[in-house]
Tab-separated table of C-alpha atoms and ligand atoms in Angstrom:
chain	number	residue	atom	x	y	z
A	10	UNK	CA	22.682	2.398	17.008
A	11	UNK	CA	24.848	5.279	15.860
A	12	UNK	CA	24.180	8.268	13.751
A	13	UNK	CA	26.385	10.056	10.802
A	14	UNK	CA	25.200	13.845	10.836
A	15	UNK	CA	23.394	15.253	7.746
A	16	UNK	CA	25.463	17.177	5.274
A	17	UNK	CA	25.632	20.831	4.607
A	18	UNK	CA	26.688	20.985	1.699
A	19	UNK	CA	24.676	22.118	-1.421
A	20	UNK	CA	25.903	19.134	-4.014
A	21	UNK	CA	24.793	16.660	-1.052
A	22	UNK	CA	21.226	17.277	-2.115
A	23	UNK	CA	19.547	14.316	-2.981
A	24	UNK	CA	17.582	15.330	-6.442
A	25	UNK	CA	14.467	13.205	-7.679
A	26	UNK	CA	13.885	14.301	-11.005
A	27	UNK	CA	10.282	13.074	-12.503
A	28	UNK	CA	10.234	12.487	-16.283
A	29	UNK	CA	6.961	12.043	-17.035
A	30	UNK	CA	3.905	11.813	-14.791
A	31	UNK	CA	2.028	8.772	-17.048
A	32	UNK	CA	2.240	5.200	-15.826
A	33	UNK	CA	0.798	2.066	-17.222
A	34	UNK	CA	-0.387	0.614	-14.243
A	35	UNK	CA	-2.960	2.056	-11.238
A	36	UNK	CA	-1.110	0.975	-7.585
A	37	UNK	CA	-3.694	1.161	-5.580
A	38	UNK	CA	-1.524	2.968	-2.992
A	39	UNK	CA	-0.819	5.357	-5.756
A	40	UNK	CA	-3.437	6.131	-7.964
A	41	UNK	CA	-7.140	6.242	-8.361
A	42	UNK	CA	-8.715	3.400	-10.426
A	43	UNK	CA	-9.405	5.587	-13.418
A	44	UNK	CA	-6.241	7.459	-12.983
A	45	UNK	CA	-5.656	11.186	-12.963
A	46	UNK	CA	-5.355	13.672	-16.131
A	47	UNK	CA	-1.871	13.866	-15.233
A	48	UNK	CA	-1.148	10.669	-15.768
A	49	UNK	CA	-2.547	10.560	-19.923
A	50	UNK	CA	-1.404	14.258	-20.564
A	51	UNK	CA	2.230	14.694	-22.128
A	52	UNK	CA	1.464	17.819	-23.252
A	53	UNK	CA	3.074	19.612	-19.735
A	54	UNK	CA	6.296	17.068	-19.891
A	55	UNK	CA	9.374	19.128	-19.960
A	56	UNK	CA	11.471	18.123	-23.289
A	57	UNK	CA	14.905	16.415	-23.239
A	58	UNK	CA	16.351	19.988	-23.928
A	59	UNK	CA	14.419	21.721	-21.021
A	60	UNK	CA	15.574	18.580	-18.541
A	61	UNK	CA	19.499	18.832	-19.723
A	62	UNK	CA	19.360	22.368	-19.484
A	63	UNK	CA	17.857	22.168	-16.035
A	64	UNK	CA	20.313	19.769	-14.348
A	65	UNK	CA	23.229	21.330	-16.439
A	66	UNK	CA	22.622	24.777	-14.429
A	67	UNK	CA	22.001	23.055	-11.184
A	68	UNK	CA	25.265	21.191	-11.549
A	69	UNK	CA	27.161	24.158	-12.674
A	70	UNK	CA	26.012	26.177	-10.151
A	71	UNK	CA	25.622	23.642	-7.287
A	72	UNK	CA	27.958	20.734	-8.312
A	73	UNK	CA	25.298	18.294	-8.181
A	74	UNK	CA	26.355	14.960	-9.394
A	75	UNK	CA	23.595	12.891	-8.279
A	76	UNK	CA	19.965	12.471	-9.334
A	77	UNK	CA	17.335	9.596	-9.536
A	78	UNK	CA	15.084	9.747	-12.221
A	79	UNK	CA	11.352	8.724	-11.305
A	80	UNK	CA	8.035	9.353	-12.495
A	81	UNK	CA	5.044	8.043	-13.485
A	82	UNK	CA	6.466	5.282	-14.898
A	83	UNK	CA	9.976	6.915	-16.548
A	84	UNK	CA	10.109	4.132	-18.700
A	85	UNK	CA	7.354	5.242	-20.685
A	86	UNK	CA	9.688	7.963	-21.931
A	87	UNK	CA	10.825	6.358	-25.084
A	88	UNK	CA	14.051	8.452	-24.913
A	89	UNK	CA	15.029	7.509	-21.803
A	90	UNK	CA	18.246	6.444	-22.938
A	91	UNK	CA	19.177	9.464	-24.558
A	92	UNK	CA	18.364	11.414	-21.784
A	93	UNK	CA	20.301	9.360	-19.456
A	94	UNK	CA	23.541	10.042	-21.562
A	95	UNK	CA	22.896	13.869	-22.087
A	96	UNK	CA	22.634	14.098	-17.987
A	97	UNK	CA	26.307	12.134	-17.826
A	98	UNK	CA	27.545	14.053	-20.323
A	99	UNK	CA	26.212	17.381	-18.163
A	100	UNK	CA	29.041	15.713	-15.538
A	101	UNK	CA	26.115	14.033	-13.377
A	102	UNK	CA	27.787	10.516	-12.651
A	103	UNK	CA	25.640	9.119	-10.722
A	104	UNK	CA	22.183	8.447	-12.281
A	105	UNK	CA	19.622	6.191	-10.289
A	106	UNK	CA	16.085	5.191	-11.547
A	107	UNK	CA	13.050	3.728	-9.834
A	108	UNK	CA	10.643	1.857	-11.878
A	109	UNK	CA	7.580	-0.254	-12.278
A	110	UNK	CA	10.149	-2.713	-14.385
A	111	UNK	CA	7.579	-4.052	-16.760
A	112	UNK	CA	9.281	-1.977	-19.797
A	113	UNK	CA	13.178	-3.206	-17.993
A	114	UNK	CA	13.642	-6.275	-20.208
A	115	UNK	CA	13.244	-4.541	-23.224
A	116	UNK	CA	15.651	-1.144	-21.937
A	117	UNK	CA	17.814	-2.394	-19.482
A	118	UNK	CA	20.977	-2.971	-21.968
A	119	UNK	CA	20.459	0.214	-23.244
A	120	UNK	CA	19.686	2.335	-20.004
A	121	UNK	CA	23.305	0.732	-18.605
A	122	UNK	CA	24.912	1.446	-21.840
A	123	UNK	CA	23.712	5.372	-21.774
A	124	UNK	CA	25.511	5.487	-17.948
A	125	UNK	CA	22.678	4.639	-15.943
A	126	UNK	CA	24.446	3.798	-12.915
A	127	UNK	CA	21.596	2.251	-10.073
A	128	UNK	CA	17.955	1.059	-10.567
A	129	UNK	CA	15.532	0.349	-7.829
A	130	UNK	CA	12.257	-1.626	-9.249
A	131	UNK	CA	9.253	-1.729	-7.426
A	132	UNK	CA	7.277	-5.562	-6.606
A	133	UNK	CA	4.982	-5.718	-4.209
A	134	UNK	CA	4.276	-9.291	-4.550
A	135	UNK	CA	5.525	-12.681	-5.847
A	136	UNK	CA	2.502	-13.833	-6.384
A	137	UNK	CA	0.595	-13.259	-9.412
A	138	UNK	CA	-2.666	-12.256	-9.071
A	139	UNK	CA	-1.816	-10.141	-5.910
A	140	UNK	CA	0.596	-8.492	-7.771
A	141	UNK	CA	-2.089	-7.900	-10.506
A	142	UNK	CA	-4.573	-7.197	-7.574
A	143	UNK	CA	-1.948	-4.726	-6.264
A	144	UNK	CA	-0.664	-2.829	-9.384
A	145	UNK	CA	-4.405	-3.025	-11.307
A	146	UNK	CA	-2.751	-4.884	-14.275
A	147	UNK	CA	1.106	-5.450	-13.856
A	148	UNK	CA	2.516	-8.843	-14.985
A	149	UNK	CA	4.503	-9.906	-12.256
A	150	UNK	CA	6.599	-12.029	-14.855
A	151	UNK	CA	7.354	-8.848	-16.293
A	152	UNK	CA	9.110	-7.325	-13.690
A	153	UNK	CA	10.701	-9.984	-12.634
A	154	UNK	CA	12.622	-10.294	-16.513
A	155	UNK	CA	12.810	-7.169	-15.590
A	156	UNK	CA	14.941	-7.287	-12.955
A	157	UNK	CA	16.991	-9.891	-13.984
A	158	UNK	CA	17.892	-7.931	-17.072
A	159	UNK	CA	19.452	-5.158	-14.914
A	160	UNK	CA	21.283	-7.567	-13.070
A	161	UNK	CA	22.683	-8.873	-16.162
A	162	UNK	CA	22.986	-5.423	-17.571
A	163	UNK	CA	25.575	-4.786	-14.888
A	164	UNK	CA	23.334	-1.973	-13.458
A	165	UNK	CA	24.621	-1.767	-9.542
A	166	UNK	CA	23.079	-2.121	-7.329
A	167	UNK	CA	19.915	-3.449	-8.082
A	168	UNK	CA	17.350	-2.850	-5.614
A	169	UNK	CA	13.374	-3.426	-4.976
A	170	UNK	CA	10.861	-1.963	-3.356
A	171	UNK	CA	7.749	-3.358	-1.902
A	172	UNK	CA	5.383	-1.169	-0.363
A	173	UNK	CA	3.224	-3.246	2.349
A	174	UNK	CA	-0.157	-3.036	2.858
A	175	UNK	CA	-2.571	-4.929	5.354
A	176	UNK	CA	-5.065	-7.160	4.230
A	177	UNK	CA	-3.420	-6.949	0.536
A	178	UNK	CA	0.114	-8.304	0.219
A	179	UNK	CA	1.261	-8.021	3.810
A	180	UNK	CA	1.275	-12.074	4.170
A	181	UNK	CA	4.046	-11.876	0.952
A	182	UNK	CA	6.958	-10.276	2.253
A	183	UNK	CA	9.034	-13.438	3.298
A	184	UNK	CA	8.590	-14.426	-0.310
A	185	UNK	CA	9.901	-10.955	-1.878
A	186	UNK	CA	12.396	-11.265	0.955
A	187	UNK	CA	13.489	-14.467	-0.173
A	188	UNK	CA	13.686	-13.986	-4.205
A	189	UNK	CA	15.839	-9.999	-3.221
A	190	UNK	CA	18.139	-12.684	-1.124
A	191	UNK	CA	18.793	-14.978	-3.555
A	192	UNK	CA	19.571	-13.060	-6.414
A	193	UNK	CA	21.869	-10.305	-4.046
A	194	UNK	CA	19.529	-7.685	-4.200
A	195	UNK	CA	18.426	-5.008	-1.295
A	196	UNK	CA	14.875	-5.050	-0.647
A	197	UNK	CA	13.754	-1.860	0.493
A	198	UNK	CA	10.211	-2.590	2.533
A	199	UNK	CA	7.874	1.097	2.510
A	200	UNK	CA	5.672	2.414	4.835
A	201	UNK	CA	2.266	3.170	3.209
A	202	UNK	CA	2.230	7.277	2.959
A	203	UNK	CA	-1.515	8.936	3.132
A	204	UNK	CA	-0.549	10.594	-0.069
A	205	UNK	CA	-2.638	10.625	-3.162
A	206	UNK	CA	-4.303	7.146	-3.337
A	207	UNK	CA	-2.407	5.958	-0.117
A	208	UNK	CA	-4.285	8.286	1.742
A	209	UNK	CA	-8.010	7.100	1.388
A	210	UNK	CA	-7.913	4.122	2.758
A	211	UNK	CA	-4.667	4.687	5.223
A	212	UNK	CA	-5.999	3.915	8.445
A	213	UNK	CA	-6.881	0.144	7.215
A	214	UNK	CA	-3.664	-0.520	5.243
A	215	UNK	CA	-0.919	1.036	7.226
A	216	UNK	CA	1.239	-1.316	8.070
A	217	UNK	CA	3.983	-0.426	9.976
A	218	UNK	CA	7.911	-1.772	9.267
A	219	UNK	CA	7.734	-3.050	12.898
A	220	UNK	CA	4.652	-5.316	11.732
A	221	UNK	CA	6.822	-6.418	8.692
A	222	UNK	CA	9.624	-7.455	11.022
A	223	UNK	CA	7.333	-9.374	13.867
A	224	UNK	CA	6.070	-11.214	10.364
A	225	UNK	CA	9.582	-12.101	9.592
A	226	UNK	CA	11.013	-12.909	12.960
A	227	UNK	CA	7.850	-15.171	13.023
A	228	UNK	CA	8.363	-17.046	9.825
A	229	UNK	CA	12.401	-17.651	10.951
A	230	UNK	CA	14.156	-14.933	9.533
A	231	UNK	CA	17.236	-13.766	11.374
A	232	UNK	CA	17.409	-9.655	11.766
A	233	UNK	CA	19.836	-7.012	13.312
A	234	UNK	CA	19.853	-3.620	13.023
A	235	UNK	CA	23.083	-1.801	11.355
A	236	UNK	CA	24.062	1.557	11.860
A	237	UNK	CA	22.103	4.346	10.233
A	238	UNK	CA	23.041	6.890	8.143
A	239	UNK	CA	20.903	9.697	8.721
A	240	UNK	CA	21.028	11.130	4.748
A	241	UNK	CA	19.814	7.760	3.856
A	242	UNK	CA	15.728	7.536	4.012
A	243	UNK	CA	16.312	3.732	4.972
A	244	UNK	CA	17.641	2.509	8.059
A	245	UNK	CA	19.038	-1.260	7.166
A	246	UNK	CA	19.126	-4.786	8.823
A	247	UNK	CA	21.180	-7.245	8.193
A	248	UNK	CA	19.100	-10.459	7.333
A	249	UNK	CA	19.543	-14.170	8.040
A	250	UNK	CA	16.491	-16.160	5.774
A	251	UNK	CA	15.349	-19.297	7.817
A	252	UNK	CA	17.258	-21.347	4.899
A	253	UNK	CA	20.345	-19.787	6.117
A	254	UNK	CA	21.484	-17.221	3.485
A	255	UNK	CA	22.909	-13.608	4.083
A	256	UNK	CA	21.255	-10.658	2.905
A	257	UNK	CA	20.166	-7.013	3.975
A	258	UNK	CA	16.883	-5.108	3.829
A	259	UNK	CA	15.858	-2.012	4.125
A	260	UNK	CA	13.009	-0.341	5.992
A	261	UNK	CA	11.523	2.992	5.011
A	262	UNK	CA	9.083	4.289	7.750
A	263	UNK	CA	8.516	8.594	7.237
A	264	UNK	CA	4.992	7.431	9.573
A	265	UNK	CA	6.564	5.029	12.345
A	266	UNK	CA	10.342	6.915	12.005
A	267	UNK	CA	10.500	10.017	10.410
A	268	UNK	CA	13.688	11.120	8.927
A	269	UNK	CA	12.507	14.664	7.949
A	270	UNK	CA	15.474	16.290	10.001
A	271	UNK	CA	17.929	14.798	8.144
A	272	UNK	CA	16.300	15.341	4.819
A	273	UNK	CA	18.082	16.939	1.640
A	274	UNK	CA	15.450	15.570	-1.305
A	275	UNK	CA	14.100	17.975	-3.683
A	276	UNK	CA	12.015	16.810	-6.500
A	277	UNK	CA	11.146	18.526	-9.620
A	278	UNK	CA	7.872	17.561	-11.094
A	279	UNK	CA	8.056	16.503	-15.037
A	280	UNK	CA	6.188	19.774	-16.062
A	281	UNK	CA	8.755	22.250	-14.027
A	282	UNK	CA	7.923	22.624	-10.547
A	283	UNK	CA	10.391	22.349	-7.734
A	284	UNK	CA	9.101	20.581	-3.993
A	285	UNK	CA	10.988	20.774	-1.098
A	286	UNK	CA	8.671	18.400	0.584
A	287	UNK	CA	5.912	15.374	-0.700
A	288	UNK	CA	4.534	16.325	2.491
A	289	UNK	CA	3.164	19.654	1.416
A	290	UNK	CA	1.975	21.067	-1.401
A	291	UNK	CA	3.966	23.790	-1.863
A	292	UNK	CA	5.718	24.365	-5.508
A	293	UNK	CA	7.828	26.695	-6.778
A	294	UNK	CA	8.135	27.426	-10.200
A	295	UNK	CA	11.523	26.685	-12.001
A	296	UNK	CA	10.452	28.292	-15.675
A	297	UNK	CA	12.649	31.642	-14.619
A	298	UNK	CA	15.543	28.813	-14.922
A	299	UNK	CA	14.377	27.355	-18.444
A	300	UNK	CA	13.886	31.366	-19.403
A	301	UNK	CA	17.051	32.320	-18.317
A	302	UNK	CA	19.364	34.301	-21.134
A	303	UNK	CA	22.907	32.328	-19.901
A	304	UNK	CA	24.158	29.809	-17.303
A	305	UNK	CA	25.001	32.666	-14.646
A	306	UNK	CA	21.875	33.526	-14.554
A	307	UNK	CA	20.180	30.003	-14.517
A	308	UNK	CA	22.082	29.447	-12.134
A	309	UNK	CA	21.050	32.799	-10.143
A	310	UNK	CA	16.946	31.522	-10.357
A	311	UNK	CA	18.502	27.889	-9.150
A	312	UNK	CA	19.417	29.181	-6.335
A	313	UNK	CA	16.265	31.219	-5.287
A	314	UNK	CA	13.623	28.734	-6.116
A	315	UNK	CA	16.111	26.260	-3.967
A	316	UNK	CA	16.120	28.781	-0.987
A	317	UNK	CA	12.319	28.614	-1.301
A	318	UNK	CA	12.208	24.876	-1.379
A	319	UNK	CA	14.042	24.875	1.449
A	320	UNK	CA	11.997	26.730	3.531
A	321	UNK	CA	9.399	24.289	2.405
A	322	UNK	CA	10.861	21.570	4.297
A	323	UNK	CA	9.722	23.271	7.865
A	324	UNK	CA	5.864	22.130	7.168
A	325	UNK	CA	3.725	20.042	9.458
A	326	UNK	CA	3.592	16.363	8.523
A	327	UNK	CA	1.324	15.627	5.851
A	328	UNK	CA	-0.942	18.449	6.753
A	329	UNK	CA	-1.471	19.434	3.202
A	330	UNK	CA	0.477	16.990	1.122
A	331	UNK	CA	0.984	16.363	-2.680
A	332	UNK	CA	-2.118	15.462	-4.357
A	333	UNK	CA	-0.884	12.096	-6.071
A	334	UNK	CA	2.688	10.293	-5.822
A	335	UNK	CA	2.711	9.793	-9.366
A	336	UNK	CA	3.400	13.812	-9.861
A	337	UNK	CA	6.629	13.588	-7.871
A	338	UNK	CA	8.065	10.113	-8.370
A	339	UNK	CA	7.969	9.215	-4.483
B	429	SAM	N1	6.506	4.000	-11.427
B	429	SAM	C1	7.723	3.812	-10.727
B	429	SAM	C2	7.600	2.768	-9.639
B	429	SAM	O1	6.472	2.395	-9.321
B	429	SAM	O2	8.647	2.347	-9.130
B	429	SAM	C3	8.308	5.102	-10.162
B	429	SAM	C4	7.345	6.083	-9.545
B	429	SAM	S1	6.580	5.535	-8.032
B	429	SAM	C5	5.587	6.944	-7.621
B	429	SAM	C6	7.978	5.635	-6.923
B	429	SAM	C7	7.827	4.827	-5.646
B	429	SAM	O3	6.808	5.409	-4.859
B	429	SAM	C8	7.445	3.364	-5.854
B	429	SAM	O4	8.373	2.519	-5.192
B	429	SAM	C9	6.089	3.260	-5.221
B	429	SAM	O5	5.897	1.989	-4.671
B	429	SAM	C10	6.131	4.362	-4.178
B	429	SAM	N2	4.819	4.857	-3.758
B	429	SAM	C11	3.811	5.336	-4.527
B	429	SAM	N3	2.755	5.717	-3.767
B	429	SAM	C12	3.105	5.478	-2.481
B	429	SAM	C13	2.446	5.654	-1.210
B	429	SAM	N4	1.213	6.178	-1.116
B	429	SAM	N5	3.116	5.307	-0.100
B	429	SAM	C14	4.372	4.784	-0.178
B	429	SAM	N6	5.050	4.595	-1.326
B	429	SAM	C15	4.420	4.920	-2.461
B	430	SF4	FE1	2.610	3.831	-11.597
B	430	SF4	FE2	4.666	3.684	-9.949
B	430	SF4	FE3	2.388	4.872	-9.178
B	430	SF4	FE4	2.412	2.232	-9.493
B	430	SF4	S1	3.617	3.414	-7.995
B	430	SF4	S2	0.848	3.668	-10.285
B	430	SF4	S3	3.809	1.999	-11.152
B	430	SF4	S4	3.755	5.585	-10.758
């Protein structure tokens, strides 16, 4: 396996913007049963100004011209759309988004119309009730319109994401294997992280992506590893399904293979904080931006709240990390 080097350069960073912290559903991975405040209160969301005016001085100053907008559940953000074409218009021309996909049937049209460019959707099962089981309510029928709504949208790619736990949906991954095959799409398996909800009952569910392959292998799928790109979070294997068809998956392991060296994410919470790292809870406040009388000078607090985040990125692994996944979008 070979390695491509991490960039240096500033407009390389990989932004995860969070719209909104509330979600319809309660992952177990991800959130408590009865939820958290956060995920009710909209009070603290930044507006549609406060976002464009945000990513306008970060591109101006930076050239940024990618983000991926995540949440909560960003779909819940009923002007989604129009916030998706503002951010193009800003010049940002690559726009990803990660969601639950139950809202996707009804916005998909309308999200690729605005410019959204990618969409990853998260199933963790094809099988009803485990998916229900899973996601504490999600209709797996749902998601799956869902998906096939962005596929015939035109969004590109399309791809899922299926975190695995043991003893939950860990015997289901040749199935969401099979389905990502046959309709072209990546599937992108994740590592359990002990953040938020993930973390209290971590050392039972972990599964590793190394357990997720020996499932596969056993079951008749075909894998081999292709190179790895060191800014990408997923390493990727080209997949052969015991029927015979071609695909490839991903496998995203920050426990079993970290990729925190070649790391360039920042994520800004929905209410205005930047991270450097999920892996620490350590913020820094971007309000001197919103505040800030022109674009020069947004662009001056951009780039000391990013030298901060930055430094943020040294930390320990998950020796004090975010307090739920929801805040930060993953
Ligand atoms: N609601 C959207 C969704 O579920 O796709 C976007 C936000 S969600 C926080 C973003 C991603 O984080 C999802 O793919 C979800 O599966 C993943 N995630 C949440 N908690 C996690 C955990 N403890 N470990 C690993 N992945 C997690
Ligand atoms: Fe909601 Fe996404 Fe968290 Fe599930 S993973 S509870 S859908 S924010």
């Amino acid at each position: 396996m070979h390695f491509i080097p991490p960039p240096v350069l500033a407009r390389d960073y990989a932004v995860r913007l969070s719209v909104t912290e509330r979600c319809q559903l309660r992952c177990t991975y991800c959130m408590p049963e009865k939820g958290c405040s956060c995920a009710r209160d909209t009070t603290r969301e930044m507006s549609h100004r406060e976002i464009v005016r945000l990513l306008g001085a970060l591109h101006a100053r930076f050239g940024v011209r990618r983000i991926r907008l995540t949440g909560g559940e960003p779909l819940l953000r009923r002007d989604l759309p129009d916030l998706v074409s503002a951010i193009r218009g800003l010049g940002l021309d690559d726009i990803a988004l990660t969601t639950n996909g139950q809202l996707l049937a009804r916005d998909a049209q309308a999200l690729a119309s605005a410019g959204l460019s990618r969409i990853n959707v998260s199933i963790d099962s094809m099988d009803a009730e485990v998916f229900r089981r899973v996601t504490r309510g999600g209709v797996l029928a749902r998601t799956l319109a869902g998906i096939d709504a962005a596929l015939a949208a035109g969004l590109a790619p399309v791809k899922l994401n299926m975190v695995v736990l043991r003893g939950s949906n860990e015997q289901d991954v040749a199935a969401v294997l099979r389905h990502a095959v046959s309709l072209g799409c990546e599937l992108r398996f994740l590592e359990l992280m002990p953040i938020g909800a993930g973390g209290t009952r971590f050392g039972e569910e972990f599964f590793s992506s190394e357990d997720v392959r020996e499932r596969l292998r056993a079951e008749g799928f075909g894998l081999e590893a292709l190179p790895w790109d060191m800014r990408e979070t997923s390493r990727d294997w080209r997949v052969t399904t015991p029927e015979g068809a071609q695909g490839v998956c991903g496998f995203i392991s920050p426990t079993s293979q970290p990729f925190c060296d070649g790391c360039r994410r920042l994520r800004i919470t929905s209410d205005g904080w930047l991270y450097g790292c999920l892996a620490r809870d350590v913020k820094h406040d971007l309000s001197p931006v919103l505040e800030a009388a022109n674009q020069l000078e947004a662009g001056d607090r951009w780039s000391e709240a990013l030298g901060q985040a930055l430094l943020s990125k040294q930390g320990e692994k998950y020796r004090d990390p975010i307090p739920t996944m929801s805040m930060i979008g993953g």
